Amino acid sequence: MAYVHRVVKAGPCVEHKKMQSFRVHTKGVKRGPNTGRTTEKQERINERVAEEHLRWDINANFGHRDLHAVLHYYVKDSSFKEVLENKAAFLRNLRKLCKKRGITFKAVVVIETKRMTNPHIHVIISRMDPEIITEAWENVPRGGGGISFKPMDRRGNHYKLAAYLMKESRSTMERYREIGKRGKRYSKTQNMDKPEITYTAVPASSWRKDPKARKGAVLYKFDDGSTCRSGWHEISGYPYQEYFEIFNE
């Protein structure tokens, strides 16, 4: 019998996920414990899928010394509608400024609204002069405040950054529901490179307990020092295993 091996190549990171599926699964494989309501499980799955897509977008398009900018507010009584308008105005300003300078950029934007007295707009963006980003934000009416910048590291897999931003987006999805709109957890420019995704049915005998990196790559280490994660799918109950190879650029 076989299982499904999904491979996602995004920049220097190659993700591997081995999983049983509803159509392909190994005879004799037992399901995990059934816990929680289906709606709660589906919500967890939806968030995990969104986090995967965000991680792939970041890994495929951004790397060492690109920027993670956080747009802060001087005005502390902004409504969610105003935050959405401010985000749009910032991007319009940024496009105009970059066009004048002949700069092409990529960007991912996540709104954080856990406390409406202190909203933030996270922007993952191609390396450029921070003054350009600052000018674009300062010229937003009733919006522009301070900006904090952090260069992105050279680890090749921005797993933790994507997880953090996805967590910050939970409150924003609640805000969308409050105003009766369907919103996205994050937005991105249209010129983003796409990850390469392949699915292969693989013999069960190749499911290794401790995967090894291929030549030229190292395995990504999670915070607990492990290089592989495993568990059970929330709805199907079948096991999965995932690990990440980082290739030297």
CSV table of C-alpha atoms in Angstrom, one decimal:
chain,number,residue,atom,x,y,z
A,1,MET,CA,0.0,0.0,0.0
A,2,ALA,CA,1.0,3.6,-0.4
A,3,TYR,CA,0.8,7.1,1.2
A,4,VAL,CA,1.0,10.6,-0.3
A,5,HIS,CA,4.3,12.5,-0.3
A,6,ARG,CA,3.8,16.2,-0.9
A,7,VAL,CA,6.9,18.2,-1.8
A,8,VAL,CA,6.8,22.0,-1.8
A,9,LYS,CA,9.8,23.9,-3.2
A,10,ALA,CA,9.7,27.6,-2.1
A,11,GLY,CA,13.0,29.4,-2.4
A,12,PRO,CA,15.9,27.5,-0.7
A,13,CYS,CA,13.3,25.6,1.4
A,14,VAL,CA,11.9,22.2,0.3
A,15,GLU,CA,9.0,21.0,2.5
A,16,HIS,CA,8.1,17.4,2.8
A,17,LYS,CA,4.8,16.2,4.1
A,18,LYS,CA,4.0,12.5,4.2
A,19,MET,CA,0.3,11.7,4.9
A,20,GLN,CA,-2.4,9.2,4.5
A,21,SER,CA,-5.3,10.5,2.4
A,22,PHE,CA,-9.0,9.5,2.0
A,23,ARG,CA,-8.1,7.9,-1.3
A,24,VAL,CA,-4.6,6.5,-0.5
A,25,HIS,CA,-3.8,5.0,2.9
A,26,THR,CA,-1.8,2.1,4.2
A,27,LYS,CA,-3.6,-1.1,5.3
A,28,GLY,CA,-3.4,-1.5,9.1
A,29,VAL,CA,-2.6,2.1,9.9
A,30,LYS,CA,-4.7,3.2,12.9
A,31,ARG,CA,-6.4,6.5,13.3
A,32,GLY,CA,-5.6,8.8,16.2
A,33,PRO,CA,-8.0,9.8,19.0
A,34,ASN,CA,-11.1,11.7,18.0
A,35,THR,CA,-11.3,15.0,20.0
A,36,GLY,CA,-13.1,18.3,19.6
A,37,ARG,CA,-16.0,19.4,17.5
A,38,THR,CA,-15.9,19.2,13.7
A,39,THR,CA,-16.3,23.0,13.3
A,40,GLU,CA,-13.3,23.5,15.7
A,41,LYS,CA,-11.3,21.0,13.7
A,42,GLN,CA,-12.1,22.6,10.4
A,43,GLU,CA,-11.1,26.0,11.8
A,44,ARG,CA,-7.7,24.7,12.8
A,45,ILE,CA,-7.3,23.1,9.4
A,46,ASN,CA,-8.3,26.3,7.6
A,47,GLU,CA,-5.8,28.3,9.7
A,48,ARG,CA,-3.0,25.7,9.1
A,49,VAL,CA,-3.6,25.8,5.3
A,50,ALA,CA,-3.5,29.6,5.3
A,51,GLU,CA,-0.3,29.5,7.3
A,52,GLU,CA,1.3,27.0,4.9
A,53,HIS,CA,0.4,29.3,1.9
A,54,LEU,CA,1.8,32.3,3.7
A,55,ARG,CA,5.0,30.5,4.6
A,56,TRP,CA,5.4,29.4,0.9
A,57,ASP,CA,4.9,32.9,-0.3
A,58,ILE,CA,7.5,34.3,2.1
A,59,ASN,CA,10.0,31.6,1.5
A,60,ALA,CA,9.6,31.8,-2.3
A,61,ASN,CA,9.9,35.6,-2.5
A,62,PHE,CA,11.9,37.0,0.4
A,63,GLY,CA,15.2,36.3,2.0
A,64,HIS,CA,18.2,37.7,3.7
A,65,ARG,CA,18.0,41.5,4.3
A,66,ASP,CA,14.6,41.9,2.8
A,67,LEU,CA,12.5,43.8,5.3
A,68,HIS,CA,9.8,43.1,7.9
A,69,ALA,CA,8.2,46.5,8.5
A,70,VAL,CA,5.6,47.2,11.1
A,71,LEU,CA,3.4,50.3,10.6
A,72,HIS,CA,2.3,51.9,13.8
A,73,TYR,CA,-0.3,54.5,14.6
A,74,TYR,CA,-0.2,57.8,16.3
A,75,VAL,CA,-4.0,58.1,16.2
A,76,LYS,CA,-5.3,55.6,18.8
A,77,ASP,CA,-9.0,55.8,17.9
A,78,SER,CA,-8.9,54.4,14.4
A,79,SER,CA,-11.8,52.1,13.4
A,80,PHE,CA,-11.2,48.9,11.5
A,81,LYS,CA,-12.7,50.4,8.4
A,82,GLU,CA,-10.1,53.2,8.6
A,83,VAL,CA,-7.3,50.7,9.1
A,84,LEU,CA,-8.3,49.0,5.8
A,85,GLU,CA,-8.4,52.4,4.1
A,86,ASN,CA,-5.0,53.2,5.5
A,87,LYS,CA,-3.5,50.0,4.2
A,88,ALA,CA,-4.8,50.7,0.7
A,89,ALA,CA,-3.6,54.3,0.8
A,90,PHE,CA,-0.1,53.2,2.0
A,91,LEU,CA,0.2,50.7,-0.9
A,92,ARG,CA,-0.9,53.4,-3.4
A,93,ASN,CA,1.7,55.8,-2.0
A,94,LEU,CA,4.4,53.1,-2.1
A,95,ARG,CA,3.6,52.2,-5.7
A,96,LYS,CA,3.8,55.8,-6.8
A,97,LEU,CA,7.1,56.4,-5.0
A,98,CYS,CA,8.7,53.2,-6.3
A,99,LYS,CA,7.5,53.9,-9.8
A,100,LYS,CA,9.3,57.3,-9.8
A,101,ARG,CA,12.5,55.6,-8.7
A,102,GLY,CA,12.2,52.6,-11.1
A,103,ILE,CA,11.8,50.2,-8.2
A,104,THR,CA,9.9,46.9,-8.5
A,105,PHE,CA,8.9,45.3,-5.2
A,106,LYS,CA,7.1,42.4,-3.8
A,107,ALA,CA,5.1,42.6,-0.6
A,108,VAL,CA,2.9,40.6,1.8
A,109,VAL,CA,0.6,42.5,4.2
A,110,VAL,CA,-1.0,41.3,7.4
A,111,ILE,CA,-3.2,43.5,9.6
A,112,GLU,CA,-3.1,43.0,13.4
A,113,THR,CA,-6.1,44.3,15.4
A,114,LYS,CA,-6.0,42.5,18.8
A,115,ARG,CA,-6.5,45.9,20.4
A,116,MET,CA,-8.1,48.5,18.3
A,117,THR,CA,-6.3,51.1,20.5
A,118,ASN,CA,-3.1,49.8,19.0
A,119,PRO,CA,-3.5,48.3,15.5
A,120,HIS,CA,-0.5,47.4,13.4
A,121,ILE,CA,0.1,46.6,9.8
A,122,HIS,CA,2.9,44.1,9.1
A,123,VAL,CA,4.6,44.4,5.7
A,124,ILE,CA,7.1,41.8,4.4
A,125,ILE,CA,8.8,43.7,1.5
A,126,SER,CA,11.7,43.5,-0.9
A,127,ARG,CA,14.9,45.2,0.2
A,128,MET,CA,14.8,49.0,-0.4
A,129,ASP,CA,15.6,52.2,1.3
A,130,PRO,CA,13.5,52.4,4.4
A,131,GLU,CA,13.0,56.1,3.8
A,132,ILE,CA,10.7,55.2,0.9
A,133,ILE,CA,8.5,53.0,3.1
A,134,THR,CA,8.5,55.7,5.8
A,135,GLU,CA,7.4,58.4,3.4
A,136,ALA,CA,4.6,56.2,2.0
A,137,TRP,CA,3.2,55.6,5.5
A,138,GLU,CA,3.6,59.2,6.9
A,139,ASN,CA,1.6,60.5,4.0
A,140,VAL,CA,-1.5,58.4,4.9
A,141,PRO,CA,-4.2,60.8,6.3
A,142,ARG,CA,-5.0,60.0,10.0
A,143,GLY,CA,-3.0,56.9,9.7
A,144,GLY,CA,0.7,57.3,9.4
A,145,GLY,CA,2.8,57.0,12.5
A,146,GLY,CA,6.1,55.4,13.4
A,147,ILE,CA,7.6,52.4,11.7
A,148,SER,CA,9.9,49.7,13.0
A,149,PHE,CA,12.1,47.7,10.7
A,150,LYS,CA,13.8,44.3,11.0
A,151,PRO,CA,15.9,42.8,8.3
A,152,MET,CA,15.0,39.2,7.5
A,153,ASP,CA,17.5,36.5,8.4
A,154,ARG,CA,19.3,34.0,6.2
A,155,ARG,CA,17.7,30.8,7.6
A,156,GLY,CA,15.8,30.1,4.4
A,157,ASN,CA,12.7,28.9,6.1
A,158,HIS,CA,10.5,31.6,7.7
A,159,TYR,CA,8.3,29.1,9.6
A,160,LYS,CA,8.2,31.1,12.8
A,161,LEU,CA,7.4,34.4,11.1
A,162,ALA,CA,4.5,32.9,9.1
A,163,ALA,CA,3.1,31.2,12.3
A,164,TYR,CA,3.4,34.5,14.2
A,165,LEU,CA,1.7,36.6,11.5
A,166,MET,CA,-1.1,34.0,11.1
A,167,LYS,CA,-1.8,34.2,14.9
A,168,GLU,CA,-1.9,37.9,14.7
A,169,SER,CA,-4.5,37.7,11.8
A,170,ARG,CA,-7.1,35.9,14.0
A,171,SER,CA,-8.4,39.1,15.5
A,172,THR,CA,-8.6,40.7,12.0
A,173,MET,CA,-10.8,37.9,10.8
A,174,GLU,CA,-13.1,38.6,13.7
A,175,ARG,CA,-13.2,42.3,12.7
A,176,TYR,CA,-14.2,41.3,9.2
A,177,ARG,CA,-17.1,39.2,10.6
A,178,GLU,CA,-18.2,42.1,12.8
A,179,ILE,CA,-18.6,44.4,9.8
A,180,GLY,CA,-20.2,41.7,7.7
A,181,LYS,CA,-17.4,41.4,5.2
A,182,ARG,CA,-15.3,38.4,3.9
A,183,GLY,CA,-11.7,39.2,4.3
A,184,LYS,CA,-8.4,37.5,3.7
A,185,ARG,CA,-5.8,36.7,6.4
A,186,TYR,CA,-3.1,38.4,4.3
A,187,SER,CA,-2.8,40.2,1.0
A,188,LYS,CA,0.1,40.2,-1.5
A,189,THR,CA,1.4,41.8,-4.6
A,190,GLN,CA,0.5,40.1,-7.9
A,191,ASN,CA,4.1,39.6,-9.0
A,192,MET,CA,5.0,36.9,-6.5
A,193,ASP,CA,6.8,33.8,-7.5
A,194,LYS,CA,4.8,30.6,-6.9
A,195,PRO,CA,6.0,27.6,-5.0
A,196,GLU,CA,6.5,24.3,-6.9
A,197,ILE,CA,4.1,21.6,-5.5
A,198,THR,CA,4.1,17.9,-6.4
A,199,TYR,CA,2.2,15.0,-5.0
A,200,THR,CA,3.5,11.4,-5.3
A,201,ALA,CA,2.0,8.1,-4.1
A,202,VAL,CA,4.9,6.3,-2.3
A,203,PRO,CA,5.3,2.8,-1.0
A,204,ALA,CA,4.6,2.6,2.8
A,205,SER,CA,8.0,1.0,3.3
A,206,SER,CA,9.8,4.3,2.5
A,207,TRP,CA,8.1,6.1,5.5
A,208,ARG,CA,11.2,6.6,7.6
A,209,LYS,CA,10.9,7.5,11.3
A,210,ASP,CA,14.0,9.8,11.1
A,211,PRO,CA,14.3,11.5,7.7
A,212,LYS,CA,17.7,12.6,6.4
A,213,ALA,CA,18.5,15.6,4.3
A,214,ARG,CA,19.8,15.1,0.8
A,215,LYS,CA,23.2,16.2,-0.3
A,216,GLY,CA,23.6,20.0,-0.2
A,217,ALA,CA,20.9,20.5,2.4
A,218,VAL,CA,20.4,20.5,6.1
A,219,LEU,CA,17.2,19.8,8.0
A,220,TYR,CA,15.4,22.8,9.6
A,221,LYS,CA,15.3,22.6,13.4
A,222,PHE,CA,12.2,23.5,15.3
A,223,ASP,CA,12.4,25.3,18.7
A,224,ASP,CA,12.5,22.0,20.6
A,225,GLY,CA,15.6,20.9,18.6
A,226,SER,CA,13.7,18.3,16.6
A,227,THR,CA,14.0,18.1,12.8
A,228,CYS,CA,10.7,16.2,12.1
A,229,ARG,CA,7.1,16.7,13.3
A,230,SER,CA,4.3,14.1,13.2
A,231,GLY,CA,0.7,13.8,14.4
A,232,TRP,CA,-2.8,13.0,13.3
A,233,HIS,CA,-5.0,14.8,10.9
A,234,GLU,CA,-7.9,16.5,12.8
A,235,ILE,CA,-10.7,15.0,10.6
A,236,SER,CA,-9.4,11.9,8.8
A,237,GLY,CA,-7.5,10.8,11.9
A,238,TYR,CA,-4.6,9.4,9.8
A,239,PRO,CA,-1.0,10.1,10.7
A,240,TYR,CA,1.3,12.6,9.0
A,241,GLN,CA,5.0,13.5,9.1
A,242,GLU,CA,6.6,16.7,8.0
A,243,TYR,CA,10.2,18.0,7.7
A,244,PHE,CA,12.0,20.8,5.9
A,245,GLU,CA,15.2,20.7,3.9
A,246,ILE,CA,17.2,24.0,3.5
A,247,PHE,CA,19.5,24.2,0.5
A,248,ASN,CA,22.5,26.5,0.5
A,249,GLU,CA,21.8,29.4,-2.0
